Coordinates of C-alpha atoms in Angstrom, one line a residue:
M150 CA 0.0 0.0 0.0
D151 CA 1.5 3.3 -1.1
E152 CA 1.6 6.4 1.1
S153 CA -1.4 8.1 -0.6
T154 CA -3.5 5.0 -0.2
A155 CA -2.6 4.7 3.4
A156 CA -3.3 8.3 4.1
A157 CA -6.7 8.0 2.4
A158 CA -7.5 5.0 4.6
E159 CA -6.4 6.8 7.6
L160 CA -8.5 9.8 6.7
E161 CA -11.5 7.7 6.1
A162 CA -11.1 6.0 9.5
A163 CA -10.9 9.4 11.1
E164 CA -14.0 10.6 9.3
R165 CA -16.0 7.5 10.5
V166 CA -15.0 8.2 14.2
V167 CA -16.0 11.8 13.8
M168 CA -19.3 11.2 12.0
R169 CA -20.5 8.8 14.7
W170 CA -20.7 12.0 16.9
D171 CA -22.4 14.2 14.4
S172 CA -24.5 16.7 16.5
T173 CA -25.1 19.2 13.6
A174 CA -27.9 17.3 12.1
S175 CA -30.3 17.8 14.9
A176 CA -29.0 21.1 16.1
S177 CA -31.0 24.2 15.4
F178 CA -29.6 26.7 12.9
G179 CA -27.3 29.1 14.6
G180 CA -26.4 27.6 17.9
G181 CA -27.2 25.2 20.7
G182 CA -26.2 21.7 20.2
G183 CA -25.2 18.9 22.5
G184 CA -24.9 19.0 26.2
G185 CA -28.6 19.1 26.9
G186 CA -31.1 16.4 27.7
D187 CA -30.0 12.8 27.7
E188 CA -27.5 13.0 24.8
Q189 CA -24.3 11.1 25.5
M190 CA -21.2 13.2 25.8
L191 CA -17.6 12.3 25.2
F192 CA -16.2 14.3 28.1
D193 CA -18.7 13.6 30.8
G194 CA -16.2 13.5 33.7
G195 CA -16.7 9.9 34.7
G196 CA -17.2 7.7 31.6
D197 CA -15.0 5.8 29.2
R198 CA -12.1 8.1 28.3
A199 CA -11.0 5.8 25.5
E200 CA -13.7 7.1 23.1
A201 CA -12.8 10.7 23.9
E202 CA -9.2 10.1 23.2
R203 CA -10.1 8.3 19.9
F204 CA -12.2 11.3 18.9
L205 CA -9.4 13.8 19.6
R206 CA -6.9 11.6 17.6
A207 CA -9.4 11.5 14.8
V208 CA -9.7 15.3 14.8
D209 CA -5.9 15.6 14.8
D210 CA -5.8 13.2 11.8
L211 CA -8.4 15.2 9.9
R212 CA -6.4 18.4 10.4
R213 CA -3.1 16.6 9.4
L214 CA -4.5 14.8 6.4
A215 CA -7.1 17.3 5.2
P216 CA -6.4 20.8 6.5
P217 CA -9.3 23.1 6.0
S218 CA -9.1 25.8 3.3
P219 CA -9.7 29.4 4.5
A220 CA -13.1 29.4 2.9
S221 CA -14.2 26.5 5.0
V222 CA -13.3 28.2 8.3
G223 CA -16.3 29.5 10.2
S224 CA -19.0 28.5 12.6
P225 CA -19.7 24.8 12.2
R226 CA -23.4 25.6 12.5
R227 CA -23.5 28.3 9.9
T228 CA -21.5 26.5 7.2
S229 CA -23.4 24.0 5.1
S230 CA -22.3 20.5 5.7
A231 CA -23.0 19.8 2.0
S232 CA -20.4 22.2 0.8
G233 CA -16.9 20.9 0.1
G234 CA -15.8 17.3 0.3
A235 CA -16.3 14.6 2.9
A236 CA -13.2 15.6 4.8
S237 CA -14.3 19.2 5.0
N238 CA -17.7 18.1 6.2
A239 CA -16.1 15.9 8.8
V240 CA -14.1 18.8 10.1
H241 CA -17.3 20.9 10.5
V242 CA -18.9 17.9 12.3
A243 CA -15.9 17.6 14.6
M244 CA -15.9 21.3 15.4
A245 CA -19.6 21.3 16.2
R246 CA -19.1 18.3 18.5
L247 CA -16.2 19.9 20.2
E248 CA -18.1 23.1 20.7
D249 CA -20.9 21.1 22.4
E250 CA -18.4 19.2 24.5
F251 CA -16.6 22.4 25.5
R252 CA -19.9 24.0 26.6
H253 CA -20.9 20.8 28.4
V254 CA -17.7 20.5 30.4
L255 CA -17.7 24.3 31.3
S256 CA -21.3 24.1 32.4
S257 CA -21.5 20.7 34.1
R258 CA -18.1 20.5 35.8
A259 CA -18.0 24.0 37.3
I260 CA -17.4 24.2 41.1
D261 CA -19.8 26.4 42.9
L262 CA -18.0 29.4 44.4
E263 CA -18.3 29.6 48.1
I264 CA -19.1 33.3 48.6
E265 CA -18.2 33.0 52.3
V266 CA -14.6 32.2 51.2
L267 CA -14.6 35.1 48.8
A268 CA -16.0 37.4 51.5
D269 CA -12.8 36.7 53.5
L270 CA -11.0 38.6 50.8
S271 CA -12.7 41.8 52.0
S272 CA -10.2 41.9 54.9
L273 CA -7.3 42.1 52.5
S274 CA -6.0 45.6 52.0
L275 CA -2.8 47.0 50.6
C276 CA -3.1 50.1 52.8
G277 CA -0.8 49.5 55.8
D278 CA -0.4 52.5 58.0
R279 CA -3.5 54.8 57.7
A280 CA -5.3 55.7 60.8
N281 CA -8.7 54.2 60.6
S282 CA -12.1 55.2 61.9
S283 CA -14.3 52.6 63.5
D284 CA -16.0 51.5 60.3
I285 CA -12.9 51.1 58.1
A286 CA -11.4 47.7 57.5
D287 CA -8.1 47.5 59.3
A288 CA -6.6 44.3 58.1
T289 CA -3.6 44.6 55.7
A290 CA -1.8 42.4 53.3
A291 CA 1.7 42.7 51.9
D292 CA 2.0 43.5 48.2
E293 CA 5.1 41.3 47.4
D294 CA 4.9 38.9 44.6
D295 CA 3.9 35.4 45.8
S296 CA 3.2 32.2 44.0
V297 CA -0.1 30.8 45.2
S298 CA 0.0 27.0 45.2
S299 CA -2.8 25.1 43.5
S300 CA -3.8 21.6 42.5
V301 CA -3.6 22.8 38.9
G302 CA -0.2 23.7 37.5
R303 CA 0.5 27.3 36.4
R304 CA 3.0 28.7 33.9
S305 CA 5.5 31.0 35.4
S306 CA 4.4 33.8 33.0
Y307 CA 1.3 34.3 35.1
R308 CA 2.0 35.9 38.5
S309 CA -0.3 37.2 41.2
L310 CA 0.0 39.4 44.3
R311 CA -0.3 37.9 47.7
S312 CA -3.6 39.7 48.1
I313 CA -5.1 37.7 45.2
R314 CA -6.7 34.4 46.2
E315 CA -7.4 32.2 43.2
I316 CA -10.1 29.6 43.6
D317 CA -10.4 26.5 41.4
L318 CA -13.4 27.0 39.3
L319 CA -13.2 23.6 37.7
P320 CA -11.4 20.3 38.6
A321 CA -8.0 19.7 37.2
D322 CA -9.2 16.9 34.8
A323 CA -12.0 19.2 33.5
I324 CA -9.5 21.9 32.7
S325 CA -7.3 19.4 31.0
D326 CA -10.2 18.4 28.8
L327 CA -11.1 22.0 28.0
H328 CA -7.5 22.7 27.0
A329 CA -7.5 19.7 24.8
I330 CA -10.7 20.8 23.1
A331 CA -9.7 24.4 22.7
S332 CA -6.4 23.5 21.2
R333 CA -8.1 21.5 18.5
M334 CA -10.6 24.2 17.8
A335 CA -8.0 27.0 17.6
A336 CA -5.7 24.9 15.4
A337 CA -8.6 24.3 13.0
G338 CA -9.4 28.0 12.9
Y339 CA -12.4 27.9 15.2
G340 CA -10.8 29.8 18.0
R341 CA -13.5 32.6 17.8
E342 CA -16.3 30.1 18.3
C343 CA -14.5 28.5 21.2
V344 CA -14.2 31.9 22.9
Q345 CA -17.8 32.7 22.2
V346 CA -18.9 29.5 23.9
Y347 CA -16.5 30.1 26.8
S348 CA -17.8 33.7 27.4
S349 CA -21.4 32.6 27.0
V350 CA -21.0 30.1 29.9
R351 CA -18.6 32.0 32.2
K352 CA -20.3 35.4 31.9
P353 CA -23.5 34.3 33.7
A354 CA -21.3 32.6 36.3
V355 CA -19.4 35.8 36.9
D356 CA -22.6 37.9 37.0
S357 CA -24.1 35.4 39.5
A358 CA -21.0 35.6 41.8
L359 CA -21.2 39.4 41.8
R360 CA -24.8 39.3 42.7
R361 CA -24.1 37.0 45.6
L362 CA -21.4 39.3 46.8
G363 CA -24.0 42.1 46.9
I364 CA -23.1 44.0 43.7
E365 CA -26.3 45.6 42.4
K366 CA -27.1 46.7 38.9
L367 CA -27.4 50.4 39.4
S368 CA -27.1 53.1 36.8
I369 CA -25.3 56.3 37.6
G370 CA -28.7 58.0 37.9
D371 CA -29.9 55.3 40.4
V372 CA -26.8 55.9 42.6
Q373 CA -27.1 59.6 42.5
R374 CA -30.7 59.5 43.5
L375 CA -30.1 57.5 46.7
E376 CA -30.3 59.2 50.1
W377 CA -26.9 59.5 51.7
E378 CA -27.6 57.1 54.5
A379 CA -28.6 54.4 52.1
L380 CA -25.6 55.2 49.8
E381 CA -23.2 55.2 52.7
A382 CA -24.2 51.6 53.6
K383 CA -23.9 50.6 49.9
I384 CA -20.4 52.0 49.8
R385 CA -19.4 49.9 52.8
R386 CA -20.8 46.8 51.1
W387 CA -19.3 47.7 47.8
I388 CA -15.7 48.0 49.2
R389 CA -16.0 44.5 50.7
A390 CA -17.6 43.1 47.6
A391 CA -15.1 44.8 45.2
R392 CA -12.1 43.3 47.0
A393 CA -13.7 39.8 46.8
A394 CA -14.7 40.4 43.1
V395 CA -11.3 41.5 41.9
R396 CA -9.1 39.4 44.1
G397 CA -11.3 36.3 44.0
V398 CA -13.7 36.2 41.1
F399 CA -11.8 38.0 38.4
A400 CA -8.4 36.6 39.5
S401 CA -9.8 33.1 39.4
E402 CA -11.5 33.6 36.1
R403 CA -8.3 34.9 34.5
R404 CA -6.4 31.9 35.9
L405 CA -9.0 29.5 34.5
C406 CA -8.7 31.2 31.1
F407 CA -4.9 31.1 31.3
L408 CA -4.9 27.4 32.0
I409 CA -7.2 26.7 29.1
Y410 CA -5.9 29.1 26.5
H411 CA -2.4 30.2 27.4
D412 CA -0.5 28.4 24.6
L413 CA -3.2 28.5 21.9
P414 CA -3.0 30.6 18.7
L415 CA -5.8 33.1 19.5
S416 CA -3.9 36.2 18.5
G417 CA -3.9 38.0 15.2
S418 CA -6.9 38.3 13.0
T419 CA -8.5 35.1 14.2
I420 CA -10.0 36.6 17.4
S421 CA -11.2 40.2 17.8
T422 CA -13.6 42.0 20.0
A423 CA -15.1 45.5 20.1
A424 CA -12.1 46.4 22.3
G425 CA -9.6 45.4 19.6
T426 CA -7.3 42.6 18.8
T427 CA -6.7 40.4 21.9
T428 CA -4.3 37.8 23.1
H429 CA -5.1 34.6 25.0
D430 CA -6.8 36.9 27.6
A431 CA -9.7 37.4 25.1
P432 CA -12.0 34.7 26.6
F433 CA -11.4 36.1 30.1
V434 CA -12.1 39.7 29.1
E435 CA -15.2 38.6 27.1
A436 CA -16.5 36.8 30.2
V437 CA -15.8 39.5 32.9
K438 CA -15.8 42.8 31.2
G439 CA -19.5 43.5 31.7
A440 CA -19.3 42.6 35.3
A441 CA -16.1 44.7 35.8
L442 CA -17.7 47.8 34.2
Q443 CA -20.8 47.3 36.3
L444 CA -18.6 47.0 39.4
F445 CA -16.6 50.1 38.8
G446 CA -19.6 52.0 37.5
F447 CA -20.9 52.4 41.1
A448 CA -17.6 54.1 42.2
E449 CA -17.8 56.2 39.0
A450 CA -21.2 57.4 40.0
I451 CA -19.9 58.4 43.4
S452 CA -16.9 60.2 41.9
I453 CA -19.1 62.5 39.8
G454 CA -21.9 63.0 42.3
R455 CA -22.9 66.0 44.4
R456 CA -20.2 66.9 46.9
S457 CA -21.1 67.6 50.5
P458 CA -19.0 67.4 53.7
E459 CA -20.7 64.3 55.1
K460 CA -19.5 62.3 52.1
L461 CA -15.8 63.0 52.6
F462 CA -14.8 60.0 54.7
K463 CA -16.7 57.4 52.7
I464 CA -15.3 58.9 49.5
I465 CA -11.8 58.6 51.0
D466 CA -12.6 55.0 51.9
L467 CA -13.8 54.4 48.3
H468 CA -10.6 56.1 47.0
D469 CA -8.4 54.0 49.2
A470 CA -10.2 50.8 48.3
I471 CA -9.7 51.4 44.6
A472 CA -6.1 52.5 45.2
D473 CA -5.5 49.2 47.1
L474 CA -7.1 47.3 44.2
L475 CA -5.3 49.0 41.3
P476 CA -2.1 46.8 41.5
D477 CA -4.4 43.8 41.4
V478 CA -6.5 45.2 38.6
S479 CA -3.4 45.9 36.6
D480 CA -2.0 42.5 37.3
I481 CA -5.3 40.8 36.2
F482 CA -6.4 43.0 33.3
S483 CA -3.5 44.9 31.8
A484 CA -2.0 42.0 29.7
S485 CA -4.3 42.9 26.8
K486 CA -5.7 46.0 25.2
A487 CA -9.2 44.8 25.9
G488 CA -8.5 44.3 29.6
E489 CA -6.4 47.4 29.9
S490 CA -9.4 49.6 29.4
I491 CA -10.8 48.3 32.7
Y492 CA -7.6 49.3 34.5
V493 CA -7.7 52.7 32.9
Q494 CA -11.3 53.2 34.0
A495 CA -10.5 52.2 37.6
A496 CA -7.4 54.6 37.6
E497 CA -9.5 57.5 36.2
I498 CA -12.2 56.9 38.9
R499 CA -9.5 57.0 41.6
S500 CA -8.3 60.3 40.2
R501 CA -11.8 61.7 40.1
L502 CA -12.4 60.6 43.7
A503 CA -9.2 62.4 44.7
D504 CA -10.5 65.6 43.0
A505 CA -13.8 65.1 44.9
V506 CA -11.9 64.9 48.2
R507 CA -10.1 68.1 47.5
G508 CA -13.3 69.8 46.4
I509 CA -15.2 68.7 49.5
L510 CA -12.5 69.9 51.9
S511 CA -12.5 73.4 50.2
E512 CA -16.3 73.6 50.3
F513 CA -16.3 72.5 54.0
E514 CA -13.9 75.4 54.8
N515 CA -16.2 77.9 53.2
A516 CA -19.3 76.4 54.8
V517 CA -17.7 76.7 58.3
L518 CA -17.0 80.4 57.6
R519 CA -20.4 81.1 56.3
D520 CA -22.5 79.2 58.9
P521 CA -25.2 81.8 59.6
S522 CA -25.5 83.5 62.9
K523 CA -29.1 83.3 64.0
T524 CA -29.7 82.9 67.6
P525 CA -27.2 82.4 70.5
V526 CA -27.0 79.0 72.1
P527 CA -28.5 79.1 75.7
G528 CA -26.0 79.6 78.5
G529 CA -23.0 80.3 76.3
T530 CA -22.2 76.6 76.0
I531 CA -20.4 74.9 73.2
H532 CA -22.0 75.7 69.8
P533 CA -23.1 72.7 67.7
L534 CA -21.0 74.0 64.9
T535 CA -17.9 73.8 67.1
R536 CA -18.6 70.2 68.0
Y537 CA -19.3 69.3 64.4
V538 CA -16.2 71.0 63.0
M539 CA -13.8 69.6 65.6
N540 CA -15.2 66.1 65.3
Y541 CA -14.9 66.4 61.6
I542 CA -11.2 67.5 61.6
S543 CA -10.4 64.8 64.2
L544 CA -11.6 62.3 61.6
I545 CA -9.7 64.1 58.9
S546 CA -6.5 63.5 61.0
D547 CA -7.4 59.8 61.1
Y548 CA -7.1 59.9 57.3
K549 CA -3.8 61.7 57.5
T550 CA -1.9 59.2 55.3
T551 CA -4.3 59.5 52.4
L552 CA -5.1 63.2 52.7
S553 CA -1.4 64.1 53.0
E554 CA -1.0 62.6 49.5
L555 CA -4.1 64.2 48.0
I556 CA -3.9 67.7 49.6
V557 CA -0.8 69.2 48.0
S558 CA -1.5 72.9 48.1
R559 CA -2.0 75.3 51.0
P560 CA -5.1 77.5 51.4
S561 CA -4.5 80.3 48.9
A562 CA -5.1 84.0 49.3
S563 CA -7.6 84.0 46.5
S564 CA -9.7 81.4 48.2
R565 CA -10.1 83.7 51.2
I566 CA -11.6 86.7 49.5
A567 CA -15.2 87.0 50.4
P568 CA -17.6 87.6 47.5
E569 CA -18.6 91.2 47.0
G570 CA -22.2 92.4 47.4
N571 CA -23.1 89.9 50.0
E572 CA -23.5 91.7 53.4
N573 CA -24.5 88.5 55.1
T574 CA -21.1 86.9 54.3
P575 CA -18.5 87.5 56.9
S576 CA -15.1 88.7 55.7
F577 CA -12.4 86.2 55.6
P578 CA -9.9 86.3 58.4
D579 CA -6.2 86.3 57.9
L580 CA -4.4 83.0 58.0
D581 CA -1.3 83.6 60.2
L582 CA 0.5 80.2 60.3
P583 CA 3.2 79.7 62.9
D584 CA 5.7 78.2 60.4
P585 CA 3.9 77.6 57.1
D586 CA 7.0 76.3 55.2
S587 CA 7.6 73.5 57.7
Q588 CA 4.0 72.3 57.6
L589 CA 2.2 69.8 55.4
P590 CA -0.4 71.4 53.2
L591 CA -3.0 69.3 55.0
A592 CA -1.9 70.8 58.4
S593 CA -2.3 74.3 56.9
H594 CA -5.8 73.4 55.8
L595 CA -6.7 72.1 59.3
I596 CA -5.4 75.3 61.0
W597 CA -7.3 77.3 58.4
I598 CA -10.5 75.5 59.3
I599 CA -9.9 76.3 63.0
V600 CA -9.2 79.9 62.1
V601 CA -12.4 80.3 60.2
L602 CA -14.3 78.5 63.0
E603 CA -12.9 81.0 65.5
H604 CA -13.8 83.8 63.2
N605 CA -17.4 82.5 62.9
L606 CA -17.6 82.0 66.7
E607 CA -16.5 85.6 67.3
S608 CA -19.4 86.7 65.1
K609 CA -21.8 84.5 67.0
S610 CA -20.6 85.8 70.4
S611 CA -21.9 89.3 69.4
L612 CA -25.4 87.9 69.5
Y613 CA -25.3 87.8 73.3
K614 CA -26.6 91.0 75.0
D615 CA -24.6 90.3 78.1
A616 CA -20.9 91.0 77.5
A617 CA -19.8 88.6 80.2
L618 CA -21.8 85.8 78.6
S619 CA -20.2 86.7 75.2
H620 CA -16.8 86.1 76.7
L621 CA -17.9 82.9 78.4
F622 CA -19.2 81.6 75.1
V623 CA -15.8 82.3 73.4
M624 CA -14.0 80.7 76.4
N625 CA -16.1 77.5 76.3
N626 CA -15.7 77.1 72.5
V627 CA -12.0 77.8 72.2
H628 CA -11.4 75.6 75.3
Y629 CA -13.2 72.8 73.5
I630 CA -11.2 73.3 70.3
A631 CA -7.9 73.3 72.2
H632 CA -8.8 70.1 74.1
K633 CA -10.0 68.3 70.9
V634 CA -6.6 69.0 69.5
K635 CA -4.8 67.9 72.7
D636 CA -6.8 64.7 73.0
S637 CA -6.0 63.5 69.4
P638 CA -2.3 62.7 68.9
E639 CA -2.8 62.7 65.1
L640 CA -4.5 66.1 65.2
R641 CA -2.0 67.5 67.6
G642 CA 0.8 66.3 65.4
L643 CA -0.6 68.1 62.5
I644 CA -1.7 71.3 64.2
G645 CA 1.5 71.7 66.2
D646 CA 2.2 72.8 69.8
E647 CA 2.8 76.4 68.8
Y648 CA -0.7 76.8 67.5
L649 CA -2.1 74.9 70.4
K650 CA -0.5 77.4 72.7
R651 CA -2.2 80.2 70.8
L652 CA -5.6 78.5 71.4
T653 CA -4.8 77.9 75.1
G654 CA -3.9 81.6 75.5
K655 CA -7.0 82.7 73.7
F656 CA -9.5 80.8 75.9
R657 CA -7.6 82.0 79.0
L658 CA -7.9 85.5 77.8
A659 CA -11.6 85.0 77.2
A660 CA -11.9 83.7 80.8
T661 CA -10.1 86.7 82.2
R662 CA -12.4 89.1 80.2
Y663 CA -15.5 87.2 81.5
Q664 CA -14.4 87.6 85.1
R665 CA -13.5 91.2 84.7
T666 CA -16.8 92.0 83.0
A667 CA -19.0 89.9 85.3
W668 CA -17.4 90.7 88.7
L669 CA -15.8 94.1 88.6
K670 CA -19.0 95.9 89.5
I671 CA -19.7 93.5 92.4
L672 CA -16.1 93.9 93.7
N673 CA -16.5 97.7 93.5
C674 CA -19.3 97.3 96.1
L675 CA -16.7 96.1 98.6
R676 CA -14.3 99.0 98.3
D677 CA -13.9 101.7 101.0
E678 CA -14.2 104.7 98.8
G679 CA -17.3 106.7 99.5
L680 CA -18.0 105.2 102.9
H681 CA -16.0 107.5 105.2
V682 CA -17.3 110.8 106.5
S683 CA -15.5 113.6 104.8
G684 CA -13.3 116.1 106.6
G685 CA -10.0 116.0 108.5
F686 CA -8.7 112.8 109.8
S687 CA -12.1 111.6 110.9
S688 CA -12.5 107.8 110.9
G689 CA -16.2 108.1 110.9
V690 CA -18.3 105.9 108.6
S691 CA -21.5 106.9 106.9
K692 CA -24.0 104.3 108.0
S693 CA -26.5 105.2 105.3
A694 CA -23.8 104.9 102.6
L695 CA -22.7 101.6 104.2
R696 CA -26.2 100.2 104.3
E697 CA -26.6 101.2 100.6
R698 CA -23.3 99.5 99.8
F699 CA -24.4 96.2 101.4
K700 CA -27.7 96.4 99.7
A701 CA -26.0 97.0 96.3
F702 CA -23.6 94.0 96.9
N703 CA -26.5 91.7 97.9
A704 CA -28.6 92.7 94.9
S705 CA -25.6 92.4 92.5
F706 CA -24.5 89.0 93.8
E707 CA -28.1 87.7 93.8
E708 CA -28.5 88.8 90.2
A709 CA -25.1 87.2 89.3
H710 CA -26.2 84.0 91.0
R711 CA -29.6 84.0 89.3
V712 CA -28.1 84.6 85.8
Q713 CA -24.8 82.8 85.9
S714 CA -26.2 79.6 87.5
A715 CA -28.2 79.3 84.2
W716 CA -24.9 79.7 82.2
Y717 CA -23.2 76.5 81.4
V718 CA -19.6 75.4 81.3
P719 CA -19.7 71.8 80.2
D720 CA -16.1 70.9 81.0
T721 CA -16.0 70.0 84.7
Q722 CA -12.4 70.9 85.2
L723 CA -12.8 74.3 83.6
R724 CA -16.0 74.9 85.5
E725 CA -14.3 74.2 88.8
E726 CA -11.3 76.4 87.9
L727 CA -13.7 79.3 87.2
R728 CA -15.5 78.8 90.5
I729 CA -12.3 78.7 92.4
S730 CA -11.1 81.8 90.6
I731 CA -14.4 83.6 91.4
S732 CA -14.2 82.5 95.1
E733 CA -10.6 83.7 95.4
K734 CA -11.7 87.2 94.2
I735 CA -15.0 87.5 96.0
L736 CA -14.6 85.7 99.3
P737 CA -11.5 87.5 100.6
A738 CA -12.8 90.9 99.6
Y739 CA -16.2 90.1 101.3
R740 CA -14.5 88.7 104.4
S741 CA -12.4 91.8 104.7
F742 CA -15.3 94.1 104.1
L743 CA -17.4 92.4 106.8
G744 CA -14.4 92.5 109.2
R745 CA -14.1 96.3 108.8
F746 CA -17.7 97.3 108.7
R747 CA -20.1 94.7 110.1
H748 CA -20.1 96.2 113.6
H749 CA -21.5 99.5 112.2
I750 CA -24.4 97.5 110.8
E751 CA -24.9 95.2 113.7
N752 CA -25.1 98.1 116.1
G753 CA -28.0 99.5 114.2
R754 CA -31.6 98.4 113.5
H755 CA -32.4 95.3 111.4
P756 CA -28.9 94.3 110.5
E757 CA -30.2 91.2 108.8
L758 CA -31.6 93.4 106.0
Y759 CA -28.1 94.4 105.1
I760 CA -25.8 91.6 106.1
K761 CA -27.8 88.8 104.4
Y762 CA -25.0 86.3 103.7
S763 CA -22.0 84.9 105.5
V764 CA -18.8 84.1 103.7
E765 CA -19.8 80.5 103.8
D766 CA -23.1 81.3 102.2
L767 CA -21.4 82.9 99.3
E768 CA -18.9 80.1 99.0
T769 CA -21.8 77.6 98.8
S770 CA -23.6 79.8 96.3
V771 CA -20.7 79.9 93.9
T772 CA -20.9 76.1 93.5
D773 CA -24.2 76.7 91.7
F774 CA -22.6 78.7 89.0
F775 CA -22.3 77.4 85.4
E776 CA -24.6 74.4 85.9
G777 CA -27.1 75.5 83.3
C778 CA -30.0 75.4 85.8
P779 CA -30.5 78.2 88.3
P780 CA -31.3 76.8 91.8
P781 CA -32.7 79.0 94.6
L782 CA -30.0 81.1 96.3
H783 CA -28.7 79.7 99.5
N784 CA -30.1 82.1 102.1
R785 CA -28.0 81.2 105.2
R786 CA -28.0 84.2 107.5
R787 CA -25.8 84.5 110.5
S788 CA -27.4 84.4 113.9
H789 CA -27.8 87.6 115.7
G790 CA -28.0 86.7 119.3

């Protein structure tokens, strides 16, 4: 038998093997095929492997002995089986069968993803040293290259970060079958059809995994219409889900694709998508691109949404989550032009989120300055604006690592010019930084926020009709600001001790002004001037003037007690220091005044009308001050026996 005869016999034998598995005859035009119902499959995961091996050898023989012409390449279900010769027809039958087998193995042998395992990936973060608020994930992971072991081998050309956790999506034997099938389809020029089958099966699996992780299909409009409270919760869930999606779902999908297609001829004109010519990553990108765009679309909607101060910290969280994921996204997607567009989108979203952070901080500064002065807070206590602003910048200091990278310019002079023609807008104060060149731009912004807060508080202090209460209000609020700075090591480190000294000096000055304004008139009642009878060296005392002096003191102290007991100093230590300071001024002066003049009153009629209080009574009464609730005055009178 000559070579041509032997080859013809070999070809005929291969055709017979292939035609026994003809699935094109009953297949509907344009798709479908085997894998459904009770049809027997070659690669069923547990049957006789001999027939599958015979089929693959027959396909190899067909390709070797009767290579298809370019005109015959195409979908095995769209090319007429009657066209061409028997060998060409057998090739189409073989490709149709392999397409069905490929779909069957992908569908039937897939391992169900354990979402609980994927959810563990939410604790993996590449952010190592940022100060965290209570609702921020604090676990970290190193970003060194690391080879993750697996039951399925991997080529050294594919690497992953330690943060990536690849999960087997199919058993090793199934992957081996898929690679064997794909290699025959690609060699015969049916790579595109193989990719289409792959993406048609894996895309729904990827979409399902993201749904189970909590990724919702929301348009940009849907996201921007959400109330902030609901959106904040979705951002927290998104960050956890995105880490699991990128590091678990997408990484595992790319690995599966790599193991099936890594050495197959899918490049060039054979495979192309809307994103352009691809490499062996094409099946992976086809399968996950829609899910990836949906995933990052949520973050994109946040990045271009309305900016307001309450959004700052969740936007920073979102920015940091994407920044953490970018090395992984690059590692997973950037091997091809089609996948690179996903990385570019994620990087652009991160950049827009950074712009949003800078814009929100600037708007917050202006909002603090322009917070309207309407009615004074009762009792001169700490203003809600003061608490809000200081709690806000304390949280800002917790995000020091990120914000120090994002805030790169100091508050500019142009940003501190109040708009003209608006009488209700307070003028901008001067920003007098202790040592601006040695400070981070972020520190300059925090000091600037405190400066504009103080400026606003000065404006609010003018709403009080009582000058002493105005000073007490300033004292309370600046004391609160200083202690918030002291109590936060991060904030204190940014603000600096020199500016903290300024704040301390300012609230002490306000305390001094309060005491001078509130008590000078009362202390003047205890002076000798105006009590002595005029003329010569007489030591006589005018009893009528003395009685009026005692009456004036009693009335003034009672009024001070009535009013200032309703004033409120919330800091217990400051409240006690003020009481001690008042006692040290009033009690010695009153004791001395009584010692010098009480006998003049006690020798007269109705002394109890004038000497109404003992020193101890006054001392007890001072303890009622600054409680925010006026009690009845302690009316302990000395016994006149």
